[in-house]
C-alpha positions as CSV (number, residue, x, y, z in Angstrom):
1,P,0.0,0.0,0.0
2,N,1.0,3.6,-0.7
3,V,4.0,2.9,-2.9
4,G,2.7,4.6,-6.1
5,K,1.3,1.4,-7.6
6,S,-1.7,3.0,-9.2
7,V,0.4,5.8,-10.7
8,L,2.6,3.3,-12.4
9,F,-0.5,1.4,-13.5
10,Q,-1.8,4.5,-15.2
11,R,1.5,5.1,-16.9
12,L,1.3,1.5,-18.3
13,T,-2.3,1.5,-19.4
14,G,-3.2,5.1,-20.3
15,R,-6.7,6.4,-20.3
16,Y,-8.9,3.5,-21.0
17,V,-9.4,1.6,-17.7
18,A,-12.3,-0.4,-16.4
19,V,-12.9,-0.2,-12.6
20,S,-15.3,-2.8,-11.1
21,N,-15.7,-5.0,-8.1
22,Y,-13.8,-8.2,-8.0
23,P,-16.3,-11.1,-8.4
24,G,-18.0,-12.0,-5.2
25,T,-16.5,-9.0,-3.2
26,T,-17.0,-5.3,-2.6
27,V,-13.3,-4.6,-3.4
28,E,-12.7,-2.5,-6.6
29,V,-9.9,-3.5,-9.0
30,A,-8.9,-1.7,-12.2
31,R,-8.1,-3.4,-15.4
32,G,-6.6,-1.9,-18.5
33,A,-4.8,-2.8,-21.7
34,A,-1.1,-2.3,-21.6
35,Q,-0.2,0.4,-24.1
36,D,3.2,-1.0,-25.1
37,L,2.5,-4.7,-24.5
38,P,0.0,-5.9,-27.2
39,G,-2.6,-8.3,-26.1
40,V,-1.7,-7.9,-22.4
41,A,-4.2,-6.8,-19.8
42,I,-3.0,-5.4,-16.5
43,I,-4.8,-5.8,-13.2
44,D,-4.2,-3.2,-10.4
45,T,-4.8,-5.2,-7.3
46,P,-5.1,-3.8,-3.7
47,G,-1.7,-3.3,-2.1
48,V,-0.5,-5.9,0.4
49,A,2.5,-6.1,2.8
50,G,2.6,-9.8,2.8
51,L,0.7,-13.1,2.9
52,P,-1.3,-14.9,4.3
53,A,-4.1,-12.6,3.5
54,S,-6.3,-11.3,6.3
55,S,-8.4,-8.4,5.1
56,E,-10.8,-8.6,2.2
57,D,-8.5,-6.4,0.1
58,E,-5.6,-8.7,0.7
59,Q,-7.7,-11.7,0.0
60,V,-8.6,-10.3,-3.4
61,T,-4.9,-9.9,-4.2
62,A,-4.3,-13.4,-3.1
63,R,-7.2,-14.7,-5.3
64,V,-5.7,-12.9,-8.3
65,L,-2.3,-14.5,-7.6
66,V,-3.6,-18.0,-7.1
67,Q,-6.6,-18.1,-9.5
68,E,-5.8,-15.8,-12.5
69,P,-3.8,-17.2,-15.5
70,L,-0.9,-14.7,-14.9
71,R,1.8,-14.2,-17.5
72,A,3.8,-12.1,-15.0
73,I,3.7,-10.2,-11.8
74,L,4.8,-6.6,-11.5
75,Q,5.5,-5.7,-7.8
76,V,5.8,-2.0,-7.0
77,G,7.9,-1.5,-3.9
78,D,8.9,1.5,-1.8
79,A,12.6,2.1,-2.3
80,K,12.8,3.9,1.1
81,N,11.6,0.7,2.8
82,L,13.7,-1.9,1.2
83,R,13.3,-4.6,3.9
84,R,9.5,-4.4,3.8
85,T,9.5,-4.5,0.0
86,L,11.8,-7.5,-0.2
87,L,9.8,-9.5,2.4
88,L,6.9,-9.5,-0.1
89,T,9.2,-10.0,-3.1
90,V,10.5,-13.3,-1.8
91,Q,7.0,-14.6,-1.2
92,L,6.0,-13.6,-4.8
93,A,9.2,-15.0,-6.2
94,E,8.6,-18.4,-4.5
95,M,5.3,-18.7,-6.5
96,G,7.4,-19.4,-9.6
97,V,5.5,-16.9,-11.8
98,P,7.6,-14.5,-13.9
99,L,8.2,-11.4,-11.7
100,V,9.6,-7.9,-12.1
101,L,10.3,-5.6,-9.2
102,A,9.8,-1.9,-9.7
103,L,11.6,0.0,-6.9
104,N,9.5,3.1,-6.9
105,M,10.0,6.5,-5.3
106,M,13.8,6.3,-5.9
107,D,14.0,10.1,-5.8
108,E,12.7,10.1,-2.2
109,A,15.1,7.4,-1.3
110,R,18.1,9.4,-2.7
111,S,16.9,12.5,-0.9
112,R,17.1,10.6,2.4
113,G,20.7,9.5,1.6
114,L,19.9,5.9,0.7
115,T,21.7,4.2,-2.2
116,I,20.4,0.9,-3.6
117,H,22.6,-1.1,-6.0
118,H,19.7,-2.5,-8.0
119,E,21.7,-4.6,-10.4
120,Q,23.3,-6.4,-7.4
121,L,19.9,-6.8,-5.9
122,S,18.6,-8.3,-9.2
123,R,21.3,-11.0,-9.0
124,H,20.4,-11.9,-5.5
125,L,16.7,-12.2,-6.3
126,G,17.2,-13.8,-9.7
127,L,14.7,-11.4,-11.3
128,P,14.7,-8.0,-13.0
129,V,14.8,-5.0,-10.6
130,R,14.1,-1.6,-12.1
131,P,14.3,1.8,-10.3
132,T,11.4,4.1,-11.0
133,V,9.9,7.4,-10.2
134,A,6.3,6.8,-11.4
135,T,5.1,10.4,-10.9
136,Q,7.7,11.6,-13.4
137,G,7.5,8.6,-15.7
138,Q,11.1,7.6,-15.0
139,G,12.0,4.0,-15.5
140,V,8.6,3.0,-17.1
141,K,10.2,2.0,-20.4
142,E,12.7,-0.2,-18.5
143,V,9.9,-1.9,-16.7
144,I,8.1,-2.6,-19.9
145,H,11.2,-4.0,-21.5
146,A,11.7,-6.2,-18.4
147,L,8.1,-7.5,-18.6
148,R,8.7,-8.5,-22.2
149,Q,11.7,-10.7,-21.3
150,T,11.0,-11.8,-17.8
151,R,11.3,-15.5,-16.7
152,P,10.4,-17.4,-13.5
153,P,12.6,-16.1,-10.6
154,A,15.6,-18.2,-9.5
155,I,15.4,-17.9,-5.7
156,H,15.5,-20.5,-2.9
157,I,15.2,-19.8,0.8
158,A,16.0,-22.7,3.1
159,Y,13.3,-23.1,5.7
160,P,13.5,-25.2,8.9
161,A,13.6,-28.9,8.2
162,P,10.0,-29.7,9.2
163,I,8.8,-27.2,6.7
164,E,11.1,-28.4,3.9
165,D,10.1,-32.0,4.6
166,A,6.4,-31.1,4.5
167,L,6.8,-29.2,1.2
168,R,8.5,-32.3,-0.4
169,D,5.7,-34.6,0.8
170,M,2.9,-32.2,-0.2
171,A,3.9,-31.7,-3.8
172,R,2.2,-34.8,-5.1
173,Y,-1.1,-33.9,-3.4
174,L,-1.4,-30.3,-4.7
175,P,-3.5,-29.6,-7.8
176,A,-1.9,-28.2,-10.9
177,S,-1.6,-24.4,-10.9
178,A,0.2,-21.5,-12.5
179,V,1.8,-21.1,-9.1
180,S,4.7,-23.5,-8.3
181,A,4.1,-26.4,-6.0
182,R,6.6,-25.0,-3.5
183,G,4.8,-21.6,-3.5
184,L,1.4,-23.1,-3.2
185,G,2.6,-25.4,-0.4
186,L,4.1,-22.5,1.5
187,L,0.8,-20.6,1.3
188,Y,-1.1,-23.7,2.6
189,L,1.3,-24.4,5.4
190,T,1.3,-20.7,6.6
191,G,-2.5,-20.7,6.7
192,D,-3.4,-18.5,3.7
193,P,-7.3,-18.8,3.5
194,V,-7.5,-18.2,-0.2
195,A,-4.9,-20.8,-1.1
196,Q,-6.4,-23.3,1.3
197,D,-9.9,-22.9,-0.1
198,W,-8.6,-23.1,-3.7
199,I,-6.6,-26.2,-3.0
200,E,-9.3,-28.1,-1.1
201,Q,-12.0,-27.3,-3.7
202,R,-9.8,-29.0,-6.3
203,S,-8.6,-32.0,-4.2
204,D,-10.3,-35.2,-3.2
205,E,-10.8,-36.2,0.4
206,S,-7.7,-38.4,0.7
207,A,-5.5,-35.6,-0.7
208,I,-7.0,-33.0,1.7
209,A,-6.4,-35.4,4.6
210,A,-2.8,-36.0,3.6
211,L,-2.2,-32.2,3.3
212,R,-3.7,-31.5,6.7
213,Q,-1.7,-34.3,8.2
214,R,1.6,-32.9,6.8
215,R,0.8,-29.5,8.1
216,E,0.0,-30.8,11.6
217,E,3.2,-32.8,11.7
218,A,5.3,-29.8,10.7
219,Q,3.5,-27.8,13.3
220,R,4.2,-30.3,16.1
221,A,7.8,-30.7,15.0
222,L,8.5,-27.0,15.1
223,G,6.6,-26.1,18.2
224,Q,5.8,-22.6,16.9
225,P,3.3,-21.2,14.2
226,L,4.5,-22.2,10.8
227,A,3.8,-18.7,9.4
228,L,6.1,-17.3,12.1
229,A,8.9,-19.8,11.4
230,A,8.7,-19.0,7.7
231,Q,8.7,-15.3,8.3
232,Y,11.8,-15.6,10.5
233,A,13.7,-17.4,7.7
234,R,12.6,-14.8,5.1
235,M,13.6,-11.9,7.4
236,A,17.1,-13.4,8.0
237,W,17.6,-13.8,4.2
238,V,16.3,-10.3,3.5
239,E,18.6,-8.7,6.2
240,R,21.7,-10.3,4.6
241,V,20.7,-9.1,1.1
242,V,19.8,-5.5,2.3
243,A,23.2,-5.2,4.0
244,E,24.9,-6.1,0.7
245,V,22.9,-4.0,-1.8
246,S,22.2,-0.8,0.1
247,S,24.1,1.9,1.9
248,G,23.3,5.1,3.7
249,A,20.6,5.8,6.2
250,A,17.0,6.3,5.0
251,V,16.4,9.3,7.2
252,S,15.5,12.8,6.4
253,A,16.7,15.7,8.5
254,R,13.8,17.8,7.4
255,P,10.3,16.4,6.5
256,A,9.1,17.1,3.0
257,L,6.5,19.9,2.7
258,G,3.7,17.4,1.8
259,V,4.4,15.4,4.9
260,T,4.3,18.4,7.1
261,L,1.0,19.7,5.5
262,G,-0.5,16.2,5.9
263,R,0.4,16.1,9.6
264,W,-1.1,19.5,10.1
265,A,-4.3,18.6,8.2
266,A,-4.8,15.5,10.5
267,H,-4.3,17.5,13.7
268,P,-7.5,17.9,15.7
269,I,-7.1,21.7,16.0
270,L,-4.8,22.8,13.1
271,G,-6.7,20.6,10.7
């Protein structure tokens, strides 16, 4: 949320955009034809910080990721908050769908003294990383070029042994999907409601029983919530990468005028 995602969407699609509720929900999504990618439609989903999904907005995004026949995912991240951005990036990358990361608001990151070596980050993630300033149109052409050529990410995070063992055993019980068996299994193990419903609607009773048993066994072996254990492993990986690809402190000695005005406007008296 609040990373300039819709601004970049408008840059990619132009004027002709359809806004409607996602089927079966009250959440609005925008769809538009990509101006420079013939035959490609782009869906502007609600912003998420991570999965499993909890709010209805997040569940809509999870449904798009799991159910739609996606050719690629374009993640728009906040360059000023690289750790938070990458925690979502690794989850999306594990799904095995071609992925491009647009590091947006690079101008604000630079103004705060933060330097990000995006090419080095790209090598760590095994996917294209493109710096952008969506409000000024900077980097949009590079994003389009990356989307034309993108391939499934090459990334592997090692999870605790009970999770890895469960993922290997679960693979043969999972239904076919555009999402990789590893990515789908991780969503199921960590309790994503959208992934669980989708899997169980397409599985017979014996497969559902086997999947639930593997999840319970992993839970007992770890002695802590599987979602928490997975998040700790991702956080450790992200911390190592951030230390290698970024430098400087993302702090601003003086708040931007827009931030100051926004704070005043929200004040109970000054507002």
